[in-house]
mmCIF file of C-alpha atoms in Angstrom:
data_model
loop_
_atom_site.group_PDB
_atom_site.id
_atom_site.type_symbol
_atom_site.label_atom_id
_atom_site.label_comp_id
_atom_site.label_asym_id
_atom_site.label_seq_id
_atom_site.Cartn_x
_atom_site.Cartn_y
_atom_site.Cartn_z
ATOM 1 C CA UNK A 1 -80.140 -96.790 -148.522
ATOM 2 C CA UNK A 2 -79.664 -99.699 -146.940
ATOM 3 C CA UNK A 3 -76.901 -99.791 -144.206
ATOM 4 C CA UNK A 4 -76.491 -102.753 -141.384
ATOM 5 C CA UNK A 5 -76.451 -100.839 -137.819
ATOM 6 C CA UNK A 6 -75.297 -102.844 -135.397
ATOM 7 C CA UNK A 7 -76.634 -105.958 -137.631
ATOM 8 C CA UNK A 8 -79.858 -104.758 -138.146
ATOM 9 C CA UNK A 9 -80.382 -103.344 -141.041
ATOM 10 C CA UNK A 10 -81.383 -99.621 -141.915
ATOM 11 C CA UNK A 11 -82.909 -97.303 -144.224
ATOM 12 C CA UNK A 12 -81.538 -93.489 -144.424
ATOM 13 C CA UNK A 13 -80.802 -90.904 -145.625
ATOM 14 C CA UNK A 14 -77.147 -90.642 -148.179
ATOM 15 C CA UNK A 15 -75.314 -88.621 -145.377
ATOM 16 C CA UNK A 16 -72.787 -87.230 -143.008
ATOM 17 C CA UNK A 17 -71.857 -90.599 -140.307
ATOM 18 C CA UNK A 18 -72.784 -87.401 -137.930
ATOM 19 C CA UNK A 19 -76.439 -87.122 -139.783
ATOM 20 C CA UNK A 20 -76.952 -90.752 -139.578
ATOM 21 C CA UNK A 21 -76.438 -90.512 -135.664
ATOM 22 C CA UNK A 22 -78.773 -87.990 -135.121
ATOM 23 C CA UNK A 23 -81.274 -89.431 -137.311
ATOM 24 C CA UNK A 24 -80.907 -92.562 -135.440
ATOM 25 C CA UNK A 25 -81.552 -90.543 -132.136
ATOM 26 C CA UNK A 26 -78.057 -90.848 -131.035
ATOM 27 C CA UNK A 27 -77.629 -87.052 -131.225
ATOM 28 C CA UNK A 28 -76.309 -86.346 -127.244
ATOM 29 C CA UNK A 29 -75.670 -89.583 -126.308
ATOM 30 C CA UNK A 30 -71.890 -90.550 -125.412
ATOM 31 C CA UNK A 31 -71.134 -93.560 -127.927
ATOM 32 C CA UNK A 32 -68.336 -94.754 -130.097
ATOM 33 C CA UNK A 33 -68.664 -95.267 -133.938
ATOM 34 C CA UNK A 34 -66.800 -98.324 -136.155
ATOM 35 C CA UNK A 35 -67.909 -98.258 -139.726
ATOM 36 C CA UNK A 36 -67.166 -101.918 -141.590
ATOM 37 C CA UNK A 37 -64.947 -102.998 -138.707
ATOM 38 C CA UNK A 38 -62.998 -99.986 -138.515
ATOM 39 C CA UNK A 39 -62.804 -97.100 -135.935
ATOM 40 C CA UNK A 40 -63.953 -93.600 -136.129
ATOM 41 C CA UNK A 41 -63.358 -90.857 -134.309
ATOM 42 C CA UNK A 42 -66.162 -87.849 -132.863
ATOM 43 C CA UNK A 43 -63.817 -85.830 -134.603
ATOM 44 C CA UNK A 44 -64.298 -87.798 -138.357
ATOM 45 C CA UNK A 45 -67.941 -87.918 -138.177
ATOM 46 C CA UNK A 46 -68.741 -84.817 -139.843
ATOM 47 C CA UNK A 47 -66.750 -86.185 -142.953
ATOM 48 C CA UNK A 48 -67.398 -89.754 -142.815
ATOM 49 C CA UNK A 49 -69.842 -90.279 -145.254
ATOM 50 C CA UNK A 50 -71.995 -93.915 -145.825
ATOM 51 C CA UNK A 51 -72.909 -95.407 -148.622
ATOM 52 C CA UNK A 52 -74.685 -97.927 -148.954
ATOM 53 C CA UNK A 53 -73.939 -101.903 -147.428
ATOM 54 C CA UNK A 54 -72.375 -99.624 -144.854
ATOM 55 C CA UNK A 55 -71.817 -101.710 -141.239
ATOM 56 C CA UNK A 56 -72.429 -99.013 -138.640
ATOM 57 C CA UNK A 57 -71.715 -100.224 -134.818
ATOM 58 C CA UNK A 58 -72.487 -97.968 -132.441
ATOM 59 C CA UNK A 59 -71.558 -99.284 -128.795
ATOM 60 C CA UNK A 60 -72.524 -97.507 -125.468
ATOM 61 C CA UNK A 61 -70.828 -98.328 -121.804
ATOM 62 C CA UNK A 62 -71.773 -101.137 -120.629
ATOM 63 C CA UNK A 63 -71.681 -103.557 -117.421
ATOM 64 C CA UNK A 64 -68.271 -105.777 -117.790
ATOM 65 C CA UNK A 65 -66.138 -107.415 -116.078
ATOM 66 C CA UNK B 1 -50.340 -98.782 -102.178
ATOM 67 C CA UNK B 2 -50.542 -100.741 -105.365
ATOM 68 C CA UNK B 3 -48.730 -98.262 -108.434
ATOM 69 C CA UNK B 4 -49.276 -99.233 -111.773
ATOM 70 C CA UNK B 5 -48.582 -97.120 -114.917
ATOM 71 C CA UNK B 6 -47.385 -94.313 -112.647
ATOM 72 C CA UNK B 7 -50.818 -93.953 -111.194
ATOM 73 C CA UNK B 8 -51.055 -94.720 -107.017
ATOM 74 C CA UNK B 9 -54.400 -96.520 -105.803
ATOM 75 C CA UNK B 10 -55.628 -96.726 -102.860
ATOM 76 C CA UNK B 11 -57.306 -100.340 -102.891
ATOM 77 C CA UNK B 12 -55.633 -103.251 -104.031
ATOM 78 C CA UNK B 13 -59.282 -105.011 -104.833
ATOM 79 C CA UNK B 14 -60.274 -104.741 -108.112
ATOM 80 C CA UNK B 15 -63.957 -104.931 -109.137
ATOM 81 C CA UNK B 16 -66.018 -105.944 -112.009
ATOM 82 C CA UNK B 17 -69.722 -103.674 -112.463
ATOM 83 C CA UNK B 18 -71.893 -107.185 -114.464
ATOM 84 C CA UNK B 19 -74.303 -109.326 -113.225
ATOM 85 C CA UNK B 20 -75.323 -107.537 -109.861
ATOM 86 C CA UNK B 21 -78.840 -107.844 -109.351
ATOM 87 C CA UNK B 22 -79.858 -104.285 -109.819
ATOM 88 C CA UNK B 23 -77.931 -101.168 -110.485
ATOM 89 C CA UNK B 24 -78.267 -99.599 -106.941
ATOM 90 C CA UNK B 25 -76.712 -103.180 -105.933
ATOM 91 C CA UNK B 26 -73.874 -102.479 -107.035
ATOM 92 C CA UNK B 27 -73.189 -99.428 -106.480
ATOM 93 C CA UNK B 28 -73.929 -100.559 -102.994
ATOM 94 C CA UNK B 29 -71.116 -103.660 -103.618
ATOM 95 C CA UNK B 30 -68.549 -101.226 -105.772
ATOM 96 C CA UNK B 31 -68.536 -98.645 -101.924
ATOM 97 C CA UNK B 32 -68.471 -101.230 -99.826
ATOM 98 C CA UNK B 33 -66.107 -103.261 -102.025
ATOM 99 C CA UNK B 34 -63.857 -99.855 -101.680
ATOM 100 C CA UNK B 35 -62.717 -100.267 -104.856
ATOM 101 C CA UNK B 36 -60.951 -97.581 -106.893
ATOM 102 C CA UNK B 37 -60.781 -98.918 -110.208
ATOM 103 C CA UNK B 38 -63.847 -100.660 -111.536
ATOM 104 C CA UNK B 39 -63.867 -102.632 -115.127
ATOM 105 C CA UNK B 40 -66.698 -101.780 -116.857
ATOM 106 C CA UNK B 41 -67.333 -102.269 -121.191
ATOM 107 C CA UNK B 42 -68.712 -101.260 -124.703
ATOM 108 C CA UNK B 43 -71.753 -103.051 -126.182
ATOM 109 C CA UNK B 44 -74.427 -102.502 -128.565
ATOM 110 C CA UNK B 45 -77.467 -100.942 -127.462
ATOM 111 C CA UNK B 46 -80.484 -99.722 -128.969
ATOM 112 C CA UNK B 47 -83.037 -96.508 -128.600
ATOM 113 C CA UNK B 48 -80.313 -94.285 -128.069
ATOM 114 C CA UNK B 49 -78.103 -95.413 -125.910
ATOM 115 C CA UNK B 50 -80.623 -94.500 -122.892
ATOM 116 C CA UNK B 51 -79.302 -97.529 -120.614
ATOM 117 C CA UNK B 52 -76.152 -96.786 -121.448
ATOM 118 C CA UNK B 53 -76.081 -93.400 -120.269
ATOM 119 C CA UNK B 54 -77.138 -94.525 -117.511
ATOM 120 C CA UNK B 55 -75.140 -96.675 -116.538
ATOM 121 C CA UNK B 56 -71.971 -94.178 -116.551
ATOM 122 C CA UNK B 57 -73.248 -91.677 -115.051
ATOM 123 C CA UNK B 58 -73.705 -93.908 -112.304
ATOM 124 C CA UNK B 59 -70.560 -94.711 -112.686
ATOM 125 C CA UNK B 60 -68.643 -91.228 -112.577
ATOM 126 C CA UNK B 61 -71.073 -90.619 -109.106
ATOM 127 C CA UNK B 62 -69.658 -93.145 -107.888
ATOM 128 C CA UNK B 63 -65.852 -91.083 -108.266
ATOM 129 C CA UNK B 64 -63.548 -94.105 -109.073
ATOM 130 C CA UNK B 65 -61.065 -94.538 -111.985
ATOM 131 C CA UNK B 66 -62.629 -97.073 -115.183
ATOM 132 C CA UNK B 67 -60.667 -99.593 -116.124
ATOM 133 C CA UNK B 68 -62.495 -100.488 -119.893
ATOM 134 C CA UNK B 69 -62.627 -104.557 -120.703
ATOM 135 C CA UNK B 70 -62.083 -105.641 -124.397
ATOM 136 C CA UNK B 71 -64.409 -108.879 -123.431
ATOM 137 C CA UNK B 72 -65.444 -111.103 -126.095
ATOM 138 C CA UNK B 73 -63.264 -110.353 -128.589
ATOM 139 C CA UNK B 74 -61.451 -113.216 -130.102
ATOM 140 C CA UNK B 75 -59.203 -111.566 -132.803
ATOM 141 C CA UNK B 76 -56.440 -109.345 -132.799
ATOM 142 C CA UNK B 77 -58.878 -106.613 -134.834
ATOM 143 C CA UNK B 78 -62.096 -106.921 -132.844
ATOM 144 C CA UNK B 79 -59.776 -106.084 -129.854
ATOM 145 C CA UNK B 80 -58.133 -103.380 -131.429
ATOM 146 C CA UNK B 81 -60.989 -101.694 -132.453
ATOM 147 C CA UNK B 82 -62.701 -102.093 -129.218
ATOM 148 C CA UNK B 83 -60.498 -100.613 -126.942
ATOM 149 C CA UNK B 84 -59.781 -97.585 -129.549
ATOM 150 C CA UNK B 85 -63.473 -97.372 -129.100
ATOM 151 C CA UNK B 86 -64.072 -97.483 -125.365
ATOM 152 C CA UNK B 87 -60.550 -94.784 -125.391
ATOM 153 C CA UNK B 88 -63.105 -92.443 -127.083
ATOM 154 C CA UNK B 89 -66.429 -93.306 -124.722
ATOM 155 C CA UNK B 90 -64.882 -93.564 -121.432
ATOM 156 C CA UNK B 91 -61.847 -90.614 -121.548
ATOM 157 C CA UNK B 92 -58.705 -92.992 -120.308
ATOM 158 C CA UNK B 93 -55.534 -94.840 -122.207
ATOM 159 C CA UNK B 94 -56.318 -98.074 -119.729
ATOM 160 C CA UNK B 95 -57.616 -100.900 -121.272
ATOM 161 C CA UNK B 96 -58.264 -104.720 -119.438
ATOM 162 C CA UNK B 97 -57.319 -106.246 -122.108
ATOM 163 C CA UNK B 98 -59.040 -109.544 -123.447
ATOM 164 C CA UNK B 99 -58.335 -111.848 -126.679
ATOM 165 C CA UNK B 100 -60.140 -115.359 -125.924
ATOM 166 C CA UNK B 101 -59.040 -118.146 -127.246
ATOM 167 C CA UNK B 102 -61.609 -121.565 -126.479
ATOM 168 C CA UNK B 103 -65.128 -120.548 -125.499
ATOM 169 C CA UNK B 104 -66.085 -122.784 -122.647
ATOM 170 C CA UNK B 105 -62.866 -121.630 -121.226
ATOM 171 C CA UNK B 106 -62.139 -118.624 -122.117
ATOM 172 C CA UNK B 107 -58.607 -118.983 -121.530
ATOM 173 C CA UNK B 108 -56.605 -115.666 -123.659
ATOM 174 C CA UNK B 109 -55.035 -116.021 -126.756
ATOM 175 C CA UNK B 110 -51.793 -115.276 -125.776
ATOM 176 C CA UNK B 111 -50.962 -114.906 -129.539
ATOM 177 C CA UNK B 112 -52.844 -112.598 -130.293
ATOM 178 C CA UNK B 113 -52.808 -111.237 -126.648
ATOM 179 C CA UNK B 114 -48.938 -110.137 -127.580
ATOM 180 C CA UNK B 115 -49.472 -108.922 -130.761
ATOM 181 C CA UNK B 116 -52.211 -106.772 -129.919
ATOM 182 C CA UNK B 117 -50.652 -105.450 -126.596
ATOM 183 C CA UNK B 118 -47.694 -104.124 -128.557
ATOM 184 C CA UNK B 119 -50.029 -102.582 -130.931
ATOM 185 C CA UNK B 120 -52.013 -100.595 -128.672
ATOM 186 C CA UNK B 121 -48.926 -99.595 -126.754
ATOM 187 C CA UNK B 122 -47.546 -98.053 -129.676
ATOM 188 C CA UNK B 123 -51.132 -96.278 -129.862
ATOM 189 C CA UNK B 124 -50.330 -95.078 -126.303
ATOM 190 C CA UNK B 125 -52.956 -97.389 -124.854
ATOM 191 C CA UNK B 126 -51.763 -98.422 -120.975
ATOM 192 C CA UNK B 127 -52.573 -102.398 -122.134
ATOM 193 C CA UNK B 128 -53.753 -104.405 -118.015
ATOM 194 C CA UNK B 129 -53.783 -107.520 -120.444
ATOM 195 C CA UNK B 130 -55.408 -110.765 -119.384
ATOM 196 C CA UNK B 131 -52.572 -113.711 -119.468
ATOM 197 C CA UNK B 132 -51.932 -116.909 -118.075
ATOM 198 C CA UNK B 133 -49.274 -117.904 -115.724
ATOM 199 C CA UNK B 134 -47.054 -118.580 -118.338
ATOM 200 C CA UNK B 135 -43.764 -117.359 -118.138
ATOM 201 C CA UNK B 136 -42.587 -116.777 -121.850
ATOM 202 C CA UNK B 137 -46.082 -114.826 -122.503
ATOM 203 C CA UNK B 138 -45.576 -112.845 -119.503
ATOM 204 C CA UNK B 139 -41.613 -111.574 -120.813
ATOM 205 C CA UNK B 140 -43.062 -111.609 -124.645
ATOM 206 C CA UNK B 141 -46.009 -108.992 -122.633
ATOM 207 C CA UNK B 142 -43.573 -107.283 -121.107
ATOM 208 C CA UNK B 143 -40.961 -106.308 -123.626
ATOM 209 C CA UNK B 144 -44.539 -105.550 -125.735
ATOM 210 C CA UNK B 145 -45.018 -102.485 -123.832
ATOM 211 C CA UNK B 146 -47.009 -103.746 -120.603
ATOM 212 C CA UNK B 147 -46.163 -102.639 -117.186
ATOM 213 C CA UNK B 148 -48.829 -105.083 -115.464
ATOM 214 C CA UNK B 149 -49.340 -108.109 -116.025
ATOM 215 C CA UNK B 150 -53.158 -109.960 -114.893
ATOM 216 C CA UNK B 151 -53.022 -113.519 -115.274
ATOM 217 C CA UNK B 152 -56.034 -115.579 -114.337
ATOM 218 C CA UNK B 153 -56.666 -117.675 -111.572
ATOM 219 C CA UNK B 154 -58.941 -120.260 -113.034
ATOM 220 C CA UNK B 155 -62.033 -120.009 -115.910
ATOM 221 C CA UNK B 156 -63.698 -116.577 -115.208
ATOM 222 C CA UNK B 157 -67.143 -116.602 -113.395
ATOM 223 C CA UNK B 158 -65.673 -120.396 -112.354
ATOM 224 C CA UNK B 159 -64.750 -119.460 -108.696
ATOM 225 C CA UNK B 160 -62.464 -122.119 -108.506
ATOM 226 C CA UNK B 161 -59.483 -120.363 -107.062
ATOM 227 C CA UNK B 162 -56.044 -120.845 -108.094
ATOM 228 C CA UNK B 163 -55.847 -123.766 -109.743
ATOM 229 C CA UNK B 164 -52.268 -122.939 -110.228
ATOM 230 C CA UNK B 165 -50.352 -121.796 -106.969
ATOM 231 C CA UNK B 166 -47.041 -122.817 -108.458
ATOM 232 C CA UNK B 167 -47.116 -121.676 -112.059
ATOM 233 C CA UNK B 168 -48.323 -118.221 -109.611
ATOM 234 C CA UNK B 169 -45.577 -118.397 -107.578
ATOM 235 C CA UNK B 170 -43.157 -118.542 -110.525
ATOM 236 C CA UNK B 171 -44.566 -115.937 -111.926
ATOM 237 C CA UNK B 172 -44.066 -113.406 -109.144
ATOM 238 C CA UNK B 173 -40.532 -115.030 -108.643
ATOM 239 C CA UNK B 174 -39.393 -114.266 -111.645
ATOM 240 C CA UNK B 175 -40.608 -110.606 -112.330
ATOM 241 C CA UNK B 176 -40.761 -109.559 -108.389
ATOM 242 C CA UNK B 177 -41.368 -105.552 -110.081
ATOM 243 C CA UNK B 178 -44.088 -106.150 -112.024
ATOM 244 C CA UNK B 179 -47.528 -105.534 -110.999
ATOM 245 C CA UNK B 180 -48.989 -108.649 -110.591
ATOM 246 C CA UNK B 181 -52.964 -108.723 -110.673
ATOM 247 C CA UNK B 182 -54.695 -112.182 -110.023
ATOM 248 C CA UNK B 183 -57.805 -111.430 -112.435
ATOM 249 C CA UNK B 184 -60.729 -114.304 -112.655
ATOM 250 C CA UNK B 185 -61.652 -117.878 -111.367
ATOM 251 C CA UNK B 186 -61.914 -116.016 -107.923
ATOM 252 C CA UNK B 187 -65.646 -117.425 -105.447
ATOM 253 C CA UNK B 188 -64.822 -117.005 -101.625
ATOM 254 C CA UNK B 189 -62.705 -114.388 -100.192
ATOM 255 C CA UNK B 190 -59.729 -116.771 -99.173
ATOM 256 C CA UNK B 191 -58.901 -117.515 -102.263
ATOM 257 C CA UNK B 192 -58.139 -113.562 -102.784
ATOM 258 C CA UNK B 193 -55.835 -113.639 -99.530
ATOM 259 C CA UNK B 194 -54.174 -116.737 -100.739
ATOM 260 C CA UNK B 195 -53.010 -114.045 -103.699
ATOM 261 C CA UNK B 196 -52.453 -111.611 -102.047
ATOM 262 C CA UNK B 197 -49.838 -114.133 -99.606
ATOM 263 C CA UNK B 198 -48.193 -115.169 -102.509
ATOM 264 C CA UNK B 199 -47.573 -111.361 -103.282
ATOM 265 C CA UNK B 200 -49.940 -110.375 -105.736
ATOM 266 C CA UNK B 201 -50.445 -106.538 -105.763
ATOM 267 C CA UNK B 202 -54.090 -106.653 -106.357
ATOM 268 C CA UNK B 203 -56.327 -109.113 -107.442
ATOM 269 C CA UNK B 204 -59.551 -108.443 -110.247
ATOM 270 C CA UNK B 205 -63.021 -109.636 -109.620
ATOM 271 C CA UNK B 206 -67.282 -109.914 -110.761
ATOM 272 C CA UNK B 207 -69.133 -113.142 -110.417
ATOM 273 C CA UNK B 208 -68.017 -114.215 -106.699
ATOM 274 C CA UNK B 209 -69.426 -110.356 -105.601
ATOM 275 C CA UNK B 210 -72.167 -109.764 -108.240
ATOM 276 C CA UNK B 211 -74.006 -113.026 -108.042
ATOM 277 C CA UNK B 212 -73.259 -113.629 -103.824
ATOM 278 C CA UNK B 213 -76.336 -114.014 -101.700
ATOM 279 C CA UNK B 214 -75.910 -110.070 -100.461
ATOM 280 C CA UNK B 215 -73.059 -108.690 -103.224
ATOM 281 C CA UNK B 216 -72.577 -105.765 -100.533
ATOM 282 C CA UNK B 217 -71.824 -107.786 -97.909
ATOM 283 C CA UNK B 218 -69.766 -110.166 -100.424
ATOM 284 C CA UNK B 219 -67.713 -106.960 -101.660
ATOM 285 C CA UNK B 220 -66.715 -105.749 -98.395
ATOM 286 C CA UNK B 221 -65.594 -109.783 -97.215
ATOM 287 C CA UNK B 222 -63.549 -110.178 -99.776
ATOM 288 C CA UNK B 223 -62.169 -106.152 -99.244
ATOM 289 C CA UNK B 224 -60.804 -107.455 -95.705
ATOM 290 C CA UNK B 225 -59.700 -110.584 -97.146
ATOM 291 C CA UNK B 226 -57.590 -108.476 -99.750
ATOM 292 C CA UNK B 227 -56.436 -106.241 -96.677
ATOM 293 C CA UNK B 228 -55.631 -110.076 -94.094
ATOM 294 C CA UNK B 229 -53.499 -111.449 -97.756
ATOM 295 C CA UNK B 230 -51.081 -107.748 -97.867
ATOM 296 C CA UNK B 231 -50.309 -107.555 -94.283
ATOM 297 C CA UNK B 232 -49.899 -111.364 -94.386
ATOM 298 C CA UNK B 233 -47.235 -111.104 -97.238
ATOM 299 C CA UNK B 234 -45.550 -108.194 -95.724
ATOM 300 C CA UNK B 235 -45.213 -109.573 -92.800
ATOM 301 C CA UNK B 236 -43.286 -112.374 -94.131
ATOM 302 C CA UNK B 237 -44.995 -115.706 -93.086
ATOM 303 C CA UNK B 238 -43.195 -118.636 -92.027
ATOM 304 C CA UNK B 239 -42.837 -121.998 -94.782
ATOM 305 C CA UNK B 240 -44.722 -124.770 -94.401
ATOM 306 C CA UNK B 241 -43.246 -127.912 -93.050
ATOM 307 C CA UNK B 242 -44.064 -131.693 -93.079
ATOM 308 C CA UNK B 243 -43.609 -132.522 -89.754
ATOM 309 C CA UNK B 244 -44.323 -130.626 -85.672
ATOM 310 C CA UNK B 245 -42.356 -128.446 -84.059
ATOM 311 C CA UNK B 246 -43.494 -127.709 -81.013
ATOM 312 C CA UNK B 247 -44.293 -123.794 -80.382
ATOM 313 C CA UNK B 248 -44.197 -123.732 -76.323
ATOM 314 C CA UNK B 249 -40.924 -124.238 -74.989
ATOM 315 C CA UNK B 250 -39.406 -127.946 -74.619
ATOM 316 C CA UNK B 251 -36.483 -126.768 -72.119
ATOM 317 C CA UNK B 252 -37.695 -126.699 -68.058
ATOM 318 C CA UNK B 253 -40.526 -128.942 -68.344
ATOM 319 C CA UNK B 254 -40.920 -131.091 -65.416
ATOM 320 C CA UNK B 255 -40.152 -134.585 -65.109
ATOM 321 C CA UNK B 256 -43.404 -135.872 -63.532
ATOM 322 C CA UNK B 257 -43.491 -139.743 -64.605
#
């Protein structure tokens, strides 16, 4: 299925958010996720299933002012 | 000692971590500033989050507190979601809340700011709102649950210093017991000293240090200015006057005509 990851179209297997993060290479990384504009906490990733057309944001620590 | 949300912070200078020529220079500057609180952010990152993880490791090594921001958010929803994500990643309920109205001046959207501050406070966040010096807005933010206010000195990155000294002085006078931090717009250490002489509890800056020719030296200069300004405020400065007032005693002066 096709989803958008940080604004870019990506083809992933239909699965949980947790599995998709692993597949995208974020396995051990400290990142926060939002699905279709809503925050998804770490503990909810294994029970959150992604669907075709979902918008996933994966944010990492960054410099800020 | 700066007191905010029940915590005692040794330094009255809060420093941003963006725009430095390199991560190593950022670390040097934070050390030279003696800041105990640094601001950080969250951004999209391609390729598994490598650079972000390295940055976060560097910050943790510094042993300072982090104040995540919601920079770039233009709506209440964006700011609230960003704050929720930041709390999880950085492991702190502290949030520097920015809800931006105007792209040219980065002036806060004070209506959105008050709304977002209320939502976040109810969710257990400790909100540091980036606001203006408007007294009514300040009052609303305090009612919404904020225990600190961070009015701008001037637009972010503008290096203009304190644009509205009268407004900042009024804010200080109206809320004598609320921690107030001048956030944004400072360019040189004398701007920071001026804010501290007004009785502000701290200053927050980033660009003035990060974009200086020698960021670590500038960080050190700002640290000295903040300390000087605070000491001066506590020493109760004299009032300005229009005419001269001789400092050498007139009494006993020789008559030599």
